[in-house]
Coordinates of C-alpha atoms in Angstrom, one line a residue:
Chain S
D1 CA -3.5 -2.5 -29.7
A2 CA -4.2 -4.4 -26.3
G3 CA -3.5 -2.9 -23.0
I4 CA -4.5 0.2 -20.8
T5 CA -4.0 3.7 -22.6
Q6 CA -4.5 7.2 -21.3
S7 CA -5.3 10.3 -23.0
P8 CA -4.2 12.9 -23.3
R9 CA -0.5 12.3 -22.2
Y10 CA 0.0 15.9 -21.5
K11 CA -2.6 18.5 -20.4
I12 CA -1.9 22.2 -19.3
T13 CA -5.3 23.9 -18.2
E14 CA -6.2 27.1 -16.2
T15 CA -7.7 27.3 -12.5
G16 CA -11.5 26.8 -12.5
R17 CA -11.8 24.8 -15.8
Q18 CA -13.2 21.4 -16.2
V19 CA -10.8 18.7 -17.5
T20 CA -11.6 14.8 -18.1
L21 CA -8.8 12.4 -18.3
M22 CA -9.5 9.4 -20.2
C23 CA -8.7 5.6 -19.4
H24 CA -9.3 2.7 -21.7
Q25 CA -8.3 -0.9 -21.2
T26 CA -9.0 -3.9 -23.7
W27 CA -8.6 -6.7 -21.3
S28 CA -12.3 -6.6 -20.0
H29 CA -10.7 -6.4 -16.6
S30 CA -13.4 -5.8 -13.6
Y31 CA -11.4 -3.6 -11.7
M32 CA -10.1 -0.1 -12.7
F33 CA -8.3 2.5 -10.4
W34 CA -7.3 6.1 -10.8
Y35 CA -4.1 7.4 -8.7
R36 CA -2.2 10.5 -8.4
Q37 CA 1.7 10.7 -8.0
D38 CA 3.2 13.4 -6.3
L39 CA 6.8 14.1 -4.9
G40 CA 6.8 13.0 -1.4
H41 CA 3.4 11.2 -1.4
G42 CA 4.0 8.2 -3.6
L43 CA 0.8 6.9 -5.5
R44 CA -2.5 7.9 -3.8
L45 CA -5.8 6.2 -4.8
I46 CA -8.6 8.8 -6.0
Y47 CA -11.4 6.5 -7.1
Y48 CA -11.8 3.0 -8.1
S49 CA -14.5 0.7 -9.8
A50 CA -15.2 -2.8 -9.4
A51 CA -17.6 -3.1 -12.4
A52 CA -19.4 -0.8 -14.7
D53 CA -21.9 1.6 -12.9
I54 CA -20.0 0.7 -9.6
T55 CA -17.5 3.2 -8.3
D56 CA -16.1 4.1 -5.0
K57 CA -14.0 6.5 -3.5
G58 CA -10.3 6.1 -2.3
E59 CA -8.0 8.1 -0.3
V60 CA -8.2 11.5 -2.1
P61 CA -11.4 11.8 -3.9
D62 CA -12.2 15.5 -3.1
G63 CA -12.6 17.8 -6.3
Y64 CA -12.6 14.7 -8.6
V65 CA -15.7 12.8 -10.2
V66 CA -15.6 9.3 -12.0
S67 CA -18.2 7.5 -14.0
R68 CA -18.0 3.9 -15.8
S69 CA -20.7 3.3 -18.2
K70 CA -18.6 0.8 -20.1
T71 CA -16.4 -2.0 -18.7
E72 CA -13.4 -0.5 -20.7
N73 CA -13.5 3.2 -19.9
F74 CA -13.0 5.0 -16.9
P75 CA -12.8 8.7 -17.3
L76 CA -11.6 11.0 -14.4
T77 CA -13.1 14.6 -14.3
L78 CA -11.7 17.5 -12.4
E79 CA -14.9 19.7 -12.2
S80 CA -13.0 22.9 -11.2
A81 CA -9.3 22.4 -11.4
T82 CA -7.2 23.9 -8.7
R83 CA -3.3 24.1 -8.7
S84 CA -3.3 21.4 -6.0
Q85 CA -4.4 19.0 -8.6
T86 CA -1.2 19.6 -10.6
S87 CA 0.0 16.2 -10.7
V88 CA 0.8 12.9 -12.7
Y89 CA -2.4 10.6 -12.9
F90 CA -2.2 7.0 -13.7
C91 CA -5.1 4.7 -14.4
A92 CA -4.6 1.1 -13.5
S93 CA -6.9 -2.3 -14.2
N94 CA -7.1 -5.5 -12.6
P95 CA -8.9 -8.8 -13.4
G96 CA -10.5 -8.8 -10.1
T97 CA -11.2 -12.7 -10.5
G98 CA -9.0 -15.8 -9.8
G99 CA -7.1 -14.5 -6.9
A100 CA -5.3 -12.1 -9.2
Y101 CA -4.3 -8.9 -7.2
E102 CA -1.6 -7.3 -9.7
Q103 CA -2.6 -4.3 -11.1
Y104 CA -1.7 -3.0 -14.8
F105 CA -0.9 0.5 -15.1
G106 CA -1.3 3.0 -18.1
P107 CA 1.4 5.4 -19.0
G108 CA 0.0 8.2 -17.1
T109 CA -1.0 11.8 -17.8
R110 CA 0.8 14.7 -16.7
L111 CA -1.6 17.3 -15.5
T112 CA -0.5 21.1 -15.0
V113 CA -2.9 23.6 -13.5
T114 CA -2.0 27.3 -13.9
Chain N
S1 CA -1.8 7.9 5.8
Q2 CA 0.7 5.7 3.9
Q3 CA 0.5 2.0 4.8
G4 CA 4.0 1.2 3.6
E5 CA 7.1 3.0 4.2
E6 CA 10.2 2.1 2.2
D7 CA 13.6 2.4 3.2
P8 CA 16.1 3.7 2.0
Q9 CA 14.6 6.5 0.0
A10 CA 17.4 6.6 -2.4
L11 CA 20.0 4.0 -3.5
S12 CA 23.2 4.0 -5.4
I13 CA 25.4 1.0 -6.2
Q14 CA 27.7 -0.1 -8.9
E15 CA 26.7 -2.5 -11.5
G16 CA 26.9 -6.0 -10.6
E17 CA 26.3 -5.4 -6.9
N18 CA 23.1 -6.5 -5.1
A19 CA 20.5 -4.0 -4.1
T20 CA 18.3 -4.4 -1.2
M21 CA 15.0 -2.4 -0.4
N22 CA 12.9 -2.6 2.6
C23 CA 9.3 -2.0 3.2
S24 CA 7.2 -1.8 6.6
Y25 CA 3.6 -1.5 7.0
K26 CA 1.2 -0.9 9.6
T27 CA -1.7 -3.3 9.5
S28 CA -2.1 -6.8 8.7
I29 CA -2.2 -7.7 5.0
N30 CA -3.5 -10.3 2.5
N31 CA -0.4 -10.1 0.2
L32 CA 2.3 -7.4 -0.4
Q33 CA 3.5 -6.6 -4.1
W34 CA 6.5 -4.8 -5.6
Y35 CA 6.5 -2.3 -8.6
R36 CA 9.1 -1.0 -10.7
Q37 CA 8.7 2.5 -12.5
N38 CA 11.1 3.7 -15.0
S39 CA 11.4 7.5 -15.2
G40 CA 8.4 9.1 -16.8
R41 CA 6.4 5.7 -17.1
G42 CA 3.8 3.6 -15.4
L43 CA 4.2 1.2 -12.9
V44 CA 5.1 -2.6 -13.8
H45 CA 4.3 -5.4 -11.4
L46 CA 7.3 -7.3 -10.4
I47 CA 6.3 -9.8 -7.8
L48 CA 3.5 -10.7 -5.3
I49 CA 3.8 -12.4 -2.1
R50 CA 1.0 -13.8 -0.1
S51 CA 0.7 -13.2 3.7
N52 CA 1.4 -17.1 4.4
E53 CA 4.5 -17.1 2.3
R54 CA 7.8 -16.2 3.8
E55 CA 10.0 -16.0 0.4
K56 CA 9.5 -15.7 -3.4
H57 CA 12.1 -15.9 -6.2
S58 CA 11.5 -14.3 -9.8
G59 CA 14.7 -14.3 -11.8
R60 CA 17.1 -12.1 -10.2
L61 CA 14.4 -10.8 -7.6
R62 CA 13.9 -12.2 -4.3
V63 CA 11.2 -11.0 -2.1
T64 CA 10.8 -11.8 1.6
L65 CA 7.8 -11.2 4.1
D66 CA 8.1 -11.2 7.6
T67 CA 4.4 -10.6 9.1
S68 CA 5.6 -10.7 12.6
K69 CA 7.8 -7.9 11.8
K70 CA 5.2 -6.2 9.2
S71 CA 8.2 -5.9 6.8
S72 CA 9.1 -7.1 3.5
S73 CA 12.5 -6.7 1.5
L74 CA 13.5 -7.0 -2.2
L75 CA 16.6 -8.1 -3.2
I76 CA 17.9 -7.5 -6.8
T77 CA 21.1 -9.7 -7.4
A78 CA 23.9 -8.8 -10.0
S79 CA 22.2 -5.5 -10.7
R80 CA 22.4 -3.7 -14.2
A81 CA 22.0 -0.5 -15.7
A82 CA 18.6 -1.2 -16.7
D83 CA 17.4 -1.8 -13.3
T84 CA 17.6 2.1 -12.7
A85 CA 14.4 2.9 -11.6
S86 CA 12.1 3.3 -8.7
Y87 CA 10.6 0.4 -6.8
F88 CA 7.4 0.7 -4.8
C89 CA 5.9 -1.8 -2.5
A90 CA 2.1 -2.1 -2.2
T91 CA -0.2 -3.9 0.3
S92 CA -3.8 -5.5 -0.2
L93 CA -5.5 -5.5 3.2
F94 CA -7.6 -8.6 3.1
Q95 CA -8.7 -11.5 1.0
G96 CA -10.4 -10.2 -2.1
A97 CA -9.5 -6.7 -1.5
Q98 CA -8.3 -5.2 -5.0
K99 CA -7.3 -1.7 -3.6
L100 CA -3.7 -1.5 -3.1
V101 CA -1.9 1.1 -0.7
F102 CA 1.3 2.1 -1.9
G103 CA 4.5 3.2 -0.2
Q104 CA 6.5 6.1 -1.2
G105 CA 9.3 4.2 -3.2
T106 CA 13.0 3.7 -3.2
R107 CA 15.0 5.4 -6.1
L108 CA 17.6 2.9 -7.3
T109 CA 20.6 4.1 -9.3
I110 CA 23.0 1.5 -11.0
N111 CA 26.2 2.9 -11.8
P112 CA 28.3 1.7 -14.6

C-alpha cells in the first residue's frame, strides 16, 4: 500500500535496552522526520533527513540515533532507553521540492519504557 | 522553545456553531500550516498559508495570517461531530526550510 508506515505500533521495553522504531514511505519523498509527542509539549522534532545519507539534529536529539541508507526508510534507534523516552513517536515525510512544505505523517508508535 | 502557541488549549462547542482557534508565533516565518489530529492517529495536513498571503479558504476552513502581529487563526464553520480533534499550527521559518515547529495544539470537542 502506498503511504507512510511505522512499526511497531506499540512497544514496551525496559530501561537500558536498545529499541529501533521503523519508518517506511512509498512516495520517494526526499525529506523524512521523526517527532515525539508528549502531553504539554506538542510535537518536538528529534531528527530529520534531507536525503539518503544526510541527517541532522532537531530540537531533542539526545539519546537517539538515526540512519538513512535508503530513501524510503528512516529508522530511529534509542540506544539505551530511559523512562523519559516514553512517548508517542511520529514519522513524517515531505517531497522537499516544488515549494511543497506540507508533511505527511505515519500513524505513530506508542513506546513505553519501564 | 515552542515557536507557536495556541489559544485556547481546549474548546467545546455545539454542532453547527463556528470554531475559532488562534496561533501566535515568535519569529518571522515563510509559511504557517494547520494540521488536525484525531485521537490516537497521525497528523493530517489541512491548509498552508504563505507569509505574503492574508487569508485562505478550503471548504469549511478559513485561515488568516497577520504577520505584523505574528498570529494566525483557523475558523471552522458549521462544525460537525467529525471535526472533534486536536488542531496544531506549525511554522516554517524561511524559504526552502522543510522543518516545521509545532504549537501545543487546541483540543476541539463538538457536542451533538
